[in-house]
PDB file of C-alpha atoms in Angstrom:
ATOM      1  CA  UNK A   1      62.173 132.476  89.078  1.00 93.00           C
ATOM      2  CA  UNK A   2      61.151 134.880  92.063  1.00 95.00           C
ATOM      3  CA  UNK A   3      58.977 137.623  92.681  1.00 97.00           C
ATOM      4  CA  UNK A   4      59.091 139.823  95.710  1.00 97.00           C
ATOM      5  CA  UNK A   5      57.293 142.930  96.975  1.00 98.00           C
ATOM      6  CA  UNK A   6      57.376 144.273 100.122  1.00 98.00           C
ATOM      7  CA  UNK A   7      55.947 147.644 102.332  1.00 98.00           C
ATOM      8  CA  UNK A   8      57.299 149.481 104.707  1.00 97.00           C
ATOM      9  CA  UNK A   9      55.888 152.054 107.162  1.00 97.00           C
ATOM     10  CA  UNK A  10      57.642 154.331 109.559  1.00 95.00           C
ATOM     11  CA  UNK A  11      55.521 156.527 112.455  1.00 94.00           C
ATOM     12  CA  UNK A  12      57.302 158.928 114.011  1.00 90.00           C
ATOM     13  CA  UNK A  13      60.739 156.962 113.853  1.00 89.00           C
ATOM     14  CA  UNK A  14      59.072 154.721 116.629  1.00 92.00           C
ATOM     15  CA  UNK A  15      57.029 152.217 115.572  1.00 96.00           C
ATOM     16  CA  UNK A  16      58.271 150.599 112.342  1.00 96.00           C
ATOM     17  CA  UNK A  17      55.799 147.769 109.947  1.00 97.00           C
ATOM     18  CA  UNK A  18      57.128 145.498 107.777  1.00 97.00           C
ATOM     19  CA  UNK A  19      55.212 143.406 104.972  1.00 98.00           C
ATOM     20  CA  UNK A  20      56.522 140.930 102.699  1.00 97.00           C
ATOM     21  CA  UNK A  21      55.260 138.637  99.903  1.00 97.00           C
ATOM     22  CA  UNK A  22      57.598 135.928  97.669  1.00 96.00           C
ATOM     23  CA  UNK A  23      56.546 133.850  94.783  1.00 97.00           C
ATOM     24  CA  UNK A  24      59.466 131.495  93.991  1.00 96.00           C
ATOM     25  CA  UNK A  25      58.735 129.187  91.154  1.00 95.00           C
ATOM     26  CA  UNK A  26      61.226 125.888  90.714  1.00 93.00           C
ATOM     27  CA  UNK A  27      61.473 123.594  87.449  1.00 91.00           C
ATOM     28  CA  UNK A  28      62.268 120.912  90.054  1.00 90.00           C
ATOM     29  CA  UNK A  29      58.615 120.124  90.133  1.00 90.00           C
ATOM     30  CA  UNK A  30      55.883 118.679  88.394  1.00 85.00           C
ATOM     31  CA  UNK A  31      52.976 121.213  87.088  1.00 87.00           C
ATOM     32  CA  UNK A  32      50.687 122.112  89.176  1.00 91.00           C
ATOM     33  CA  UNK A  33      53.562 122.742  92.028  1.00 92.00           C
ATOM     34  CA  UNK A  34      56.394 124.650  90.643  1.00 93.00           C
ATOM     35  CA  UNK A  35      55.118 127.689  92.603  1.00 95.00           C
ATOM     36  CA  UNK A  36      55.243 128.086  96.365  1.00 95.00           C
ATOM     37  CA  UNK A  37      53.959 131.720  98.086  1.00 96.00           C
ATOM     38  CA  UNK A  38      55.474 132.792 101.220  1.00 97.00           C
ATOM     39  CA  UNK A  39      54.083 135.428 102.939  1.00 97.00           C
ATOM     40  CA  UNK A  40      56.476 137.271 105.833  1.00 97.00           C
ATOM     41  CA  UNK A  41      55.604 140.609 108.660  1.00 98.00           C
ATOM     42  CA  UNK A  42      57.519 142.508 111.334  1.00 97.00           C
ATOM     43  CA  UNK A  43      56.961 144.641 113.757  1.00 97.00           C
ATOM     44  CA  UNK A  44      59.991 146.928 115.570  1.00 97.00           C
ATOM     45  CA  UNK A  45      58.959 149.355 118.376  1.00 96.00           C
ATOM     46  CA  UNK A  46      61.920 151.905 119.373  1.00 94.00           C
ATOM     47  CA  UNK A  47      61.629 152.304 122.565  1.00 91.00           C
ATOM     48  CA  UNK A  48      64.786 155.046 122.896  1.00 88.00           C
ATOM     49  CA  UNK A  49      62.222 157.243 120.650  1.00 86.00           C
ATOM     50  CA  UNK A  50      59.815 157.937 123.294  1.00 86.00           C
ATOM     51  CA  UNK A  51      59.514 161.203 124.578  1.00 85.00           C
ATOM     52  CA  UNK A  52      59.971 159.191 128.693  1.00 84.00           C
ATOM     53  CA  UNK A  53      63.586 157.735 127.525  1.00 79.00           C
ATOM     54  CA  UNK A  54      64.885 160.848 127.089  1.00 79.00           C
ATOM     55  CA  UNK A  55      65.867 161.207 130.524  1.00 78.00           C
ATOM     56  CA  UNK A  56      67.916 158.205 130.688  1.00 79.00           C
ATOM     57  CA  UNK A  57      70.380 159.610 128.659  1.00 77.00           C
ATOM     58  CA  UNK A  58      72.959 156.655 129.508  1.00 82.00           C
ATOM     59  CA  UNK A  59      70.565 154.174 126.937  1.00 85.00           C
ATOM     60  CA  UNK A  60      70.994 155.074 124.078  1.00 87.00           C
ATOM     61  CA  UNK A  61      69.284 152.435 122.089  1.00 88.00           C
ATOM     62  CA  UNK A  62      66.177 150.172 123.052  1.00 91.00           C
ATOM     63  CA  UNK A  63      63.855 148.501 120.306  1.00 94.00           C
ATOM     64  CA  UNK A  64      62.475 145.346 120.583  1.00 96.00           C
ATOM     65  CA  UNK A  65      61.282 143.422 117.320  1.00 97.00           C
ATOM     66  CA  UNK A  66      58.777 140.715 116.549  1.00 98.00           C
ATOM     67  CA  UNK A  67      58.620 138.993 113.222  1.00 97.00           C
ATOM     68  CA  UNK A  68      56.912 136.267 111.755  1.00 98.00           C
ATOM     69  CA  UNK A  69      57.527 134.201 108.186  1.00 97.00           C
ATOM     70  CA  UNK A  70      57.889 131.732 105.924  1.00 96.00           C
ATOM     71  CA  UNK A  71      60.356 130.655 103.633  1.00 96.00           C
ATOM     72  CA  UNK A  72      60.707 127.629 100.760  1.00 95.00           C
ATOM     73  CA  UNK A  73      63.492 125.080  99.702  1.00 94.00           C
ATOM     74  CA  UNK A  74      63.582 122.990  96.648  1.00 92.00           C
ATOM     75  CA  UNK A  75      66.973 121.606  97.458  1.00 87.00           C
ATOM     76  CA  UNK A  76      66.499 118.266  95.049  1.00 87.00           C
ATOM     77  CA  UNK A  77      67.852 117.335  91.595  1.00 84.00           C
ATOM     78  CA  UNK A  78      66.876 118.231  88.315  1.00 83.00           C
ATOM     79  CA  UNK A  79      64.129 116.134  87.462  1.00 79.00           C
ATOM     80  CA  UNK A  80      64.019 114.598  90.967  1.00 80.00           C
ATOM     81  CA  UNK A  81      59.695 114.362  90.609  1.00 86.00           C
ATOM     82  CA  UNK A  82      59.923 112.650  87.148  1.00 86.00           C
ATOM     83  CA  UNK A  83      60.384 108.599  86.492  1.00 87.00           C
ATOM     84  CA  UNK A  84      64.486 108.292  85.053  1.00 87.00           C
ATOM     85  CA  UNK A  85      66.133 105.862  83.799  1.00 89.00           C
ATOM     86  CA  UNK A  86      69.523 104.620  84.387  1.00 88.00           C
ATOM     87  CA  UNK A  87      72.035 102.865  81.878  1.00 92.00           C
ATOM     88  CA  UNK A  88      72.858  99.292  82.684  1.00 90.00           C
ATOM     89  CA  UNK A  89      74.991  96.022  80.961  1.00 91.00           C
ATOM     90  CA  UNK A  90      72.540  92.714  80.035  1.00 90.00           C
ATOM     91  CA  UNK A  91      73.703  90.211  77.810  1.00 90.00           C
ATOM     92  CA  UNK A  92      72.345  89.451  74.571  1.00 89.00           C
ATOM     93  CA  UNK A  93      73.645  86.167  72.754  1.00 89.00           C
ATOM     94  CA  UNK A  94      77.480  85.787  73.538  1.00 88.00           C
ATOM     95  CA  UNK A  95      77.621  90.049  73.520  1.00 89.00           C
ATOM     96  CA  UNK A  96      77.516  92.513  76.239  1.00 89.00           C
ATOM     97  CA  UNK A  97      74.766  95.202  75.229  1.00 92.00           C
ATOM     98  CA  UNK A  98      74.325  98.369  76.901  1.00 92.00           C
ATOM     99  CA  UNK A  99      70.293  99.280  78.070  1.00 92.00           C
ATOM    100  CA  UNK A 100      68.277 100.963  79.927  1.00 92.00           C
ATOM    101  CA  UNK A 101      65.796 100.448  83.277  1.00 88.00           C
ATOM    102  CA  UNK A 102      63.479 102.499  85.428  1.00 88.00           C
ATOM    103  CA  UNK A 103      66.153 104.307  88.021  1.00 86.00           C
ATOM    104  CA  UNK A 104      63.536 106.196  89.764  1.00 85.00           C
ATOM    105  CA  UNK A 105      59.485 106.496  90.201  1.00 87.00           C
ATOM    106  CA  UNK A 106      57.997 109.565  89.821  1.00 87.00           C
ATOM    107  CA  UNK A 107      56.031 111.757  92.208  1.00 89.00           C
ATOM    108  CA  UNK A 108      54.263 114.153  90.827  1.00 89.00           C
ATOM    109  CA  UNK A 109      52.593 115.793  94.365  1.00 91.00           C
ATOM    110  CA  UNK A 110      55.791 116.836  94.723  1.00 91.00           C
ATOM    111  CA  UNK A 111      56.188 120.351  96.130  1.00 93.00           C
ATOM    112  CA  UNK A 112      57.856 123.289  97.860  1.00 95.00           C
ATOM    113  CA  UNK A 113      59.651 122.586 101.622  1.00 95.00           C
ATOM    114  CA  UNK A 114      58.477 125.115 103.864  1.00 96.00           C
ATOM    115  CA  UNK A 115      59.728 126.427 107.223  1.00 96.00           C
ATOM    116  CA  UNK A 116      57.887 129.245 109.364  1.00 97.00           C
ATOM    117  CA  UNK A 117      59.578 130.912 111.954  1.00 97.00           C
ATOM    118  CA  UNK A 118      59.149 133.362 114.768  1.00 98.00           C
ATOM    119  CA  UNK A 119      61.217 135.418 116.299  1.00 97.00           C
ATOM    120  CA  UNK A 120      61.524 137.974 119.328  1.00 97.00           C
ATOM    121  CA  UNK A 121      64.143 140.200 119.717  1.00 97.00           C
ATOM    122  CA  UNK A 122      65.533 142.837 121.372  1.00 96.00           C
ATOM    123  CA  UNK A 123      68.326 145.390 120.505  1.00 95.00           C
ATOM    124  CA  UNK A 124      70.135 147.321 122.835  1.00 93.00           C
ATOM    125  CA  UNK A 125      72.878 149.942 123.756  1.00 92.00           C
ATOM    126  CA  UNK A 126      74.180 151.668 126.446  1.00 89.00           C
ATOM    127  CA  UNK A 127      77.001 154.878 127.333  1.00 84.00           C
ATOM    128  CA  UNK A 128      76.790 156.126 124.048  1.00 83.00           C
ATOM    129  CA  UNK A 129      76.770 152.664 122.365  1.00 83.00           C
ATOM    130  CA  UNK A 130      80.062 151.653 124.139  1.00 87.00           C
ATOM    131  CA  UNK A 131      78.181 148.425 124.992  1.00 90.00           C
ATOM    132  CA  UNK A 132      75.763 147.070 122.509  1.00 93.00           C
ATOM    133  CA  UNK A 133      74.003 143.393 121.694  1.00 94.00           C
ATOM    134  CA  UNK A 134      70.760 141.935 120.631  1.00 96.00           C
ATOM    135  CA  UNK A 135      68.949 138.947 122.255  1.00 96.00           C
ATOM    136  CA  UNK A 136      67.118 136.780 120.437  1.00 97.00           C
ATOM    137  CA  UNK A 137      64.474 134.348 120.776  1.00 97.00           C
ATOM    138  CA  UNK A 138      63.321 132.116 117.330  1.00 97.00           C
ATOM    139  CA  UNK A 139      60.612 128.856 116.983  1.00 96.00           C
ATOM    140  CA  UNK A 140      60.931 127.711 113.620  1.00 97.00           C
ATOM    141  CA  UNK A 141      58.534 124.701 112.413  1.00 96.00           C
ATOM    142  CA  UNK A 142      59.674 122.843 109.170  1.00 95.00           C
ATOM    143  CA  UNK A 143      57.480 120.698 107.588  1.00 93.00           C
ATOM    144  CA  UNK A 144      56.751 118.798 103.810  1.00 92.00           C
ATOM    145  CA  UNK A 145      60.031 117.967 103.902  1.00 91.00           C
ATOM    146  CA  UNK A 146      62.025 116.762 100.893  1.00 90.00           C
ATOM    147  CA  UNK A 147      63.152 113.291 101.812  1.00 87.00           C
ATOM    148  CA  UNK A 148      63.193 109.837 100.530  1.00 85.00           C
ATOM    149  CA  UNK A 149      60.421 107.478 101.892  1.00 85.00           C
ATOM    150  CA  UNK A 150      61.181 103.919 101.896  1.00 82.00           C
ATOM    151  CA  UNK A 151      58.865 101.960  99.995  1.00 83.00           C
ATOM    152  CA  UNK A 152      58.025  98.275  99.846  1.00 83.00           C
ATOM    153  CA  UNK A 153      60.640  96.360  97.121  1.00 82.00           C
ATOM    154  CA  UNK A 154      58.023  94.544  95.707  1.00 84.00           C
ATOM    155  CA  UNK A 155      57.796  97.584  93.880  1.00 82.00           C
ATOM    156  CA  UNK A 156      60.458  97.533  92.033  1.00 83.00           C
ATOM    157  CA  UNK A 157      62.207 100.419  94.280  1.00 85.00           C
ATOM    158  CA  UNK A 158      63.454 100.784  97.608  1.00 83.00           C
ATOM    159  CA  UNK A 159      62.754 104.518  97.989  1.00 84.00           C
ATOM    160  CA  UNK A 160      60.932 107.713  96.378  1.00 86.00           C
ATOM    161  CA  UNK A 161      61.327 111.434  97.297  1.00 88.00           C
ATOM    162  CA  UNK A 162      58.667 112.843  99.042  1.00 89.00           C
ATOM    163  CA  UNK A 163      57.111 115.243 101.209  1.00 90.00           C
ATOM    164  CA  UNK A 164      57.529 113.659 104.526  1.00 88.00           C
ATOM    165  CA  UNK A 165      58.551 114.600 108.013  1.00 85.00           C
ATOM    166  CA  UNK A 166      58.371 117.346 110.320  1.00 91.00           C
ATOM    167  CA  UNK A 167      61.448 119.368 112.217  1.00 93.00           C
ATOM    168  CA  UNK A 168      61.341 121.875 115.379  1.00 95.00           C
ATOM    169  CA  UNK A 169      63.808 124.091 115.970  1.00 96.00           C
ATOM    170  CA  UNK A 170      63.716 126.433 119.044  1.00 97.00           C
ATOM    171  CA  UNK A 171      66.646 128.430 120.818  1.00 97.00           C
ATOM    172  CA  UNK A 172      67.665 131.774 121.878  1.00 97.00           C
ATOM    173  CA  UNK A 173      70.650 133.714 120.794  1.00 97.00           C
ATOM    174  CA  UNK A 174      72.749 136.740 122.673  1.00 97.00           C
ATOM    175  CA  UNK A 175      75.205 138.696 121.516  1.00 96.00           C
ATOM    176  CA  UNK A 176      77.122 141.633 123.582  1.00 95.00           C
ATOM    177  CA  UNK A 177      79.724 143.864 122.286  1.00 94.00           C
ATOM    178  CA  UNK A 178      81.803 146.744 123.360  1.00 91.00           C
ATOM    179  CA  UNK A 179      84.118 149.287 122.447  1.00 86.00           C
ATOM    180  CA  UNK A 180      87.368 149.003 124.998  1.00 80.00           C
ATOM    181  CA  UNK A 181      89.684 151.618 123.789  1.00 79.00           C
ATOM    182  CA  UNK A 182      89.792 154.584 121.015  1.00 73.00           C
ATOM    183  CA  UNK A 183      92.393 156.095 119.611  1.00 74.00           C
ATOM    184  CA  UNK A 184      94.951 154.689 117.340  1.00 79.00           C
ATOM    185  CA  UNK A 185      94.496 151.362 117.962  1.00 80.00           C
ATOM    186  CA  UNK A 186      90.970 150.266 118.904  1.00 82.00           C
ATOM    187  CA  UNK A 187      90.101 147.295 120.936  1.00 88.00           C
ATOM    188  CA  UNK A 188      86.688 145.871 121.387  1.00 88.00           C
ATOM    189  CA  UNK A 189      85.331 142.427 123.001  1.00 93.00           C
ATOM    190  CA  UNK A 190      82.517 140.500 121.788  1.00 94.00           C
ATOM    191  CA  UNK A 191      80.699 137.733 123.390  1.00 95.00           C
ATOM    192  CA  UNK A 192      78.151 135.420 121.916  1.00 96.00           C
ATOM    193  CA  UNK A 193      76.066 132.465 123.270  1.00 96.00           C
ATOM    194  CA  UNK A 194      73.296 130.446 121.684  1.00 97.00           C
ATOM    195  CA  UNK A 195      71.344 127.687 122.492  1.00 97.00           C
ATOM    196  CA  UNK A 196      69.291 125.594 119.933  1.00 96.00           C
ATOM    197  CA  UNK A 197      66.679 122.617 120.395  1.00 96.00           C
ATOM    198  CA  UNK A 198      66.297 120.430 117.433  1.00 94.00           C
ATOM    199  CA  UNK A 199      63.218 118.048 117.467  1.00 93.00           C
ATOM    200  CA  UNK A 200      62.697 115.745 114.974  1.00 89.00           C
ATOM    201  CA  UNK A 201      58.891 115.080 114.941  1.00 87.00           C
ATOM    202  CA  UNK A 202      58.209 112.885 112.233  1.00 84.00           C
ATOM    203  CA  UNK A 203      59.934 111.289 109.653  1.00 80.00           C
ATOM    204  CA  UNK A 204      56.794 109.279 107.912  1.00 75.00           C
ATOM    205  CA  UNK A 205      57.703 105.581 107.532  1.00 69.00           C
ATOM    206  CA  UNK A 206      61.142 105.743 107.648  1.00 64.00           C
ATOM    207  CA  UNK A 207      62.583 104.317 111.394  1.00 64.00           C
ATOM    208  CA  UNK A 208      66.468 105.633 110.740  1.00 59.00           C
ATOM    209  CA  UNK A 209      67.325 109.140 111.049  1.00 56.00           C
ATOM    210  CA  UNK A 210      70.428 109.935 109.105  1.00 53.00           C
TER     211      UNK A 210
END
């Protein structure tokens, strides 16, 4: 179940506001911490707007952006914070009998995965928008992760899902495209590059990455 509400503001077609607020509530989790917030704003300044662009009339769009957010995941199984049990064969007497035993242990601090991320950007075009692109610059921080923590056998379990670990991401991303020919058939090029740093920065107790 989600709820979202969000403002926006416009002055003078130039500078442009953007706030957002989710509530996004998951059975997947004990009481207590089925509900996760996450809070998002952006900024956009159009630069082509102002009255000292006018004379370069060969740009013909300019705005650069800055944004900044979070968002949640809850990517585990149904009942993945509760104690299950699993269906296993024992013998009883000369006869096979079906049973059960624990299958997994609970966790009931089990909550919401969150990422926050900013991002810088920067939109452009040029000879009446024959050439266009965006560039792109994002540092996104992921932490609580959902992901199972090995724990000692003794008790009775080799692992239980958890909030553990921490992930980096950083990179920058470009994107240029432009219009070739008109006319009956149209022909148009576009070019794209990224470049992405992933840093794994903790992973709790566990010593493999997989």
């Amino acid at each position: 179940l989600s709820y979202m509400a969000r403002v926006n503001y416009d002055y003078k077609n130039r500078y442009l506001f953007t706030v957002t607020g989710r509530a996004d509530g998951s059975s997947v989790f004990a009481p207590g911490h089925k509900w996760g917030y996450f809070p998002s704003a952006a900024l956009a300044w159009r630069i082509d707007a102002e009255p000292f662009m006018q004379s370069l009339r060969k740009i013909n769009t300019l705005k650069l952006r800055l944004s900044y957010g979070s968002t949640g995941f809850n990517g585990i199984v149904p009942y993945g914070t509760f104690s299950t049990l699993r269906k296993s064969a024992y013998a009883f007497g000369e006869n096979g009998m079906n049973g059960f035993l624990p299958a997994t242990i609970s966790n009931p601090n089990l909550k919401w995965e969150t990422s926050e991320q900013l991002n810088f950007g920067l939109d452009f075009g040029m000879v009446k928008n024959r050439i266009s692109g965006s560039l792109d610059w994002f540092y996104k921080d992921t932490k609580d992760m959902l992901l199972n923590l090995a724990v000692p056998r003794t008790t009775g379990f080799s692992t239980m899902m958890t909030n553990i670990g921490a992930v980096r991401n950083t990179g920058v991303e470009l994107m240029i495209n432009s219009i070739n020919t008109e006319g009956i058939f149209n022909r148009q090029s576009t070019l794209n590059f990224a470049w992405l740093r992933n840093e794994v920065r903790d992973l709790g107790s566990n010593k493999v990455i997989y």
